[in-house]
Amino acid sequence: MKWENLSKLVAIVKDEMFKHGHFIADLDVDFGQRSLITQETCKIRQVQQGVMRTNCMDCLDRTNVVQGVFSRQIAH
């Protein structure tokens, strides 16, 4: 449980992580009417250029913690 290592990991990968960006789309869909998502109802504003893969060999909980830290960095 060396939480200080998470900040070290983020510092190492942060530049690469932000190069990937994230996907953003505006939807104008009434799901109550079962509208389809089409080119007219979905406007893509930003396309993601990559993904962050996390694989902690010994513990799925550790993998989830790292993914959570990465997610919060991007959402911040």
PDB file of C-alpha atoms in Angstrom:
ATOM      1  CA  MET A   1       0.000   0.000   0.000  1.00  0.00           C
ATOM      2  CA  LYS A   2       2.597   2.535  -1.049  1.00  0.00           C
ATOM      3  CA  TRP A   3       0.240   5.302  -2.184  1.00  0.00           C
ATOM      4  CA  GLU A   4       3.153   7.687  -2.835  1.00  0.00           C
ATOM      5  CA  ASN A   5       4.129   5.492  -5.786  1.00  0.00           C
ATOM      6  CA  LEU A   6       0.909   6.466  -7.570  1.00  0.00           C
ATOM      7  CA  SER A   7       2.044  10.081  -7.888  1.00  0.00           C
ATOM      8  CA  LYS A   8       5.406   8.880  -9.195  1.00  0.00           C
ATOM      9  CA  LEU A   9       3.651   6.728 -11.798  1.00  0.00           C
ATOM     10  CA  VAL A  10       1.390   9.602 -12.887  1.00  0.00           C
ATOM     11  CA  ALA A  11       4.413  11.894 -13.230  1.00  0.00           C
ATOM     12  CA  ILE A  12       6.085   9.346 -15.523  1.00  0.00           C
ATOM     13  CA  VAL A  13       3.092   8.792 -17.847  1.00  0.00           C
ATOM     14  CA  LYS A  14       1.226  12.124 -17.622  1.00  0.00           C
ATOM     15  CA  ASP A  15       2.530  13.685 -20.856  1.00  0.00           C
ATOM     16  CA  GLU A  16       1.764  10.552 -22.862  1.00  0.00           C
ATOM     17  CA  MET A  17      -1.636  10.190 -21.204  1.00  0.00           C
ATOM     18  CA  PHE A  18      -2.701  13.702 -22.216  1.00  0.00           C
ATOM     19  CA  LYS A  19      -1.502  13.154 -25.801  1.00  0.00           C
ATOM     20  CA  HIS A  20      -4.177  10.447 -26.099  1.00  0.00           C
ATOM     21  CA  GLY A  21      -6.943  12.913 -25.313  1.00  0.00           C
ATOM     22  CA  HIS A  22     -10.501  11.692 -24.880  1.00  0.00           C
ATOM     23  CA  PHE A  23     -13.659  11.285 -26.934  1.00  0.00           C
ATOM     24  CA  ILE A  24     -16.346  13.976 -26.786  1.00  0.00           C
ATOM     25  CA  ALA A  25     -19.662  13.942 -28.661  1.00  0.00           C
ATOM     26  CA  ASP A  26     -22.847  15.961 -28.398  1.00  0.00           C
ATOM     27  CA  LEU A  27     -26.033  13.904 -28.707  1.00  0.00           C
ATOM     28  CA  ASP A  28     -29.401  15.308 -29.706  1.00  0.00           C
ATOM     29  CA  VAL A  29     -31.407  12.122 -29.202  1.00  0.00           C
ATOM     30  CA  ASP A  30     -34.721  11.420 -27.493  1.00  0.00           C
ATOM     31  CA  PHE A  31     -34.128   7.924 -26.107  1.00  0.00           C
ATOM     32  CA  GLY A  32     -37.738   7.806 -24.891  1.00  0.00           C
ATOM     33  CA  GLN A  33     -38.787   7.699 -28.533  1.00  0.00           C
ATOM     34  CA  ARG A  34     -36.092   5.114 -29.378  1.00  0.00           C
ATOM     35  CA  SER A  35     -34.325   7.540 -31.688  1.00  0.00           C
ATOM     36  CA  LEU A  36     -31.294   6.206 -33.498  1.00  0.00           C
ATOM     37  CA  ILE A  37     -27.883   7.740 -33.082  1.00  0.00           C
ATOM     38  CA  THR A  38     -26.999   9.014 -36.548  1.00  0.00           C
ATOM     39  CA  GLN A  39     -24.642  11.542 -38.094  1.00  0.00           C
ATOM     40  CA  GLU A  40     -27.418  14.104 -37.732  1.00  0.00           C
ATOM     41  CA  THR A  41     -28.035  13.399 -34.023  1.00  0.00           C
ATOM     42  CA  CYS A  42     -24.414  12.879 -32.920  1.00  0.00           C
ATOM     43  CA  LYS A  43     -21.798  15.573 -33.423  1.00  0.00           C
ATOM     44  CA  ILE A  44     -18.240  14.440 -32.669  1.00  0.00           C
ATOM     45  CA  ARG A  45     -16.230  17.245 -31.077  1.00  0.00           C
ATOM     46  CA  GLN A  46     -13.014  15.408 -30.203  1.00  0.00           C
ATOM     47  CA  VAL A  47     -11.571  11.997 -31.057  1.00  0.00           C
ATOM     48  CA  GLN A  48      -9.401   9.985 -28.684  1.00  0.00           C
ATOM     49  CA  GLN A  49      -5.957   9.154 -30.099  1.00  0.00           C
ATOM     50  CA  GLY A  50      -4.887   6.286 -27.830  1.00  0.00           C
ATOM     51  CA  VAL A  51      -5.570   4.242 -24.697  1.00  0.00           C
ATOM     52  CA  MET A  52      -3.860   3.626 -21.370  1.00  0.00           C
ATOM     53  CA  ARG A  53      -3.500  -0.061 -20.571  1.00  0.00           C
ATOM     54  CA  THR A  54      -2.858  -1.156 -16.998  1.00  0.00           C
ATOM     55  CA  ASN A  55      -1.871  -4.669 -16.025  1.00  0.00           C
ATOM     56  CA  CYS A  56      -0.802  -5.355 -12.459  1.00  0.00           C
ATOM     57  CA  MET A  57       0.259  -8.992 -12.515  1.00  0.00           C
ATOM     58  CA  ASP A  58      -0.706  -9.924  -8.968  1.00  0.00           C
ATOM     59  CA  CYS A  59      -3.842  -7.992  -8.070  1.00  0.00           C
ATOM     60  CA  LEU A  60      -6.948  -6.811  -9.921  1.00  0.00           C
ATOM     61  CA  ASP A  61      -7.706  -4.341  -7.117  1.00  0.00           C
ATOM     62  CA  ARG A  62      -4.347  -2.674  -7.712  1.00  0.00           C
ATOM     63  CA  THR A  63      -5.102  -2.441 -11.436  1.00  0.00           C
ATOM     64  CA  ASN A  64      -8.437  -0.754 -10.667  1.00  0.00           C
ATOM     65  CA  VAL A  65      -6.778   1.740  -8.314  1.00  0.00           C
ATOM     66  CA  VAL A  66      -4.280   2.753 -11.009  1.00  0.00           C
ATOM     67  CA  GLN A  67      -7.042   3.073 -13.634  1.00  0.00           C
ATOM     68  CA  GLY A  68      -9.020   5.231 -11.192  1.00  0.00           C
ATOM     69  CA  VAL A  69      -6.050   7.534 -10.665  1.00  0.00           C
ATOM     70  CA  PHE A  70      -5.546   7.857 -14.447  1.00  0.00           C
ATOM     71  CA  SER A  71      -9.274   8.575 -14.935  1.00  0.00           C
ATOM     72  CA  ARG A  72      -9.261  11.315 -12.327  1.00  0.00           C
ATOM     73  CA  GLN A  73      -6.210  12.906 -13.967  1.00  0.00           C
ATOM     74  CA  ILE A  74      -7.971  13.055 -17.352  1.00  0.00           C
ATOM     75  CA  ALA A  75     -11.299  14.242 -15.891  1.00  0.00           C
ATOM     76  CA  HIS A  76      -9.651  16.920 -13.767  1.00  0.00           C
TER      77      HIS A  76
END
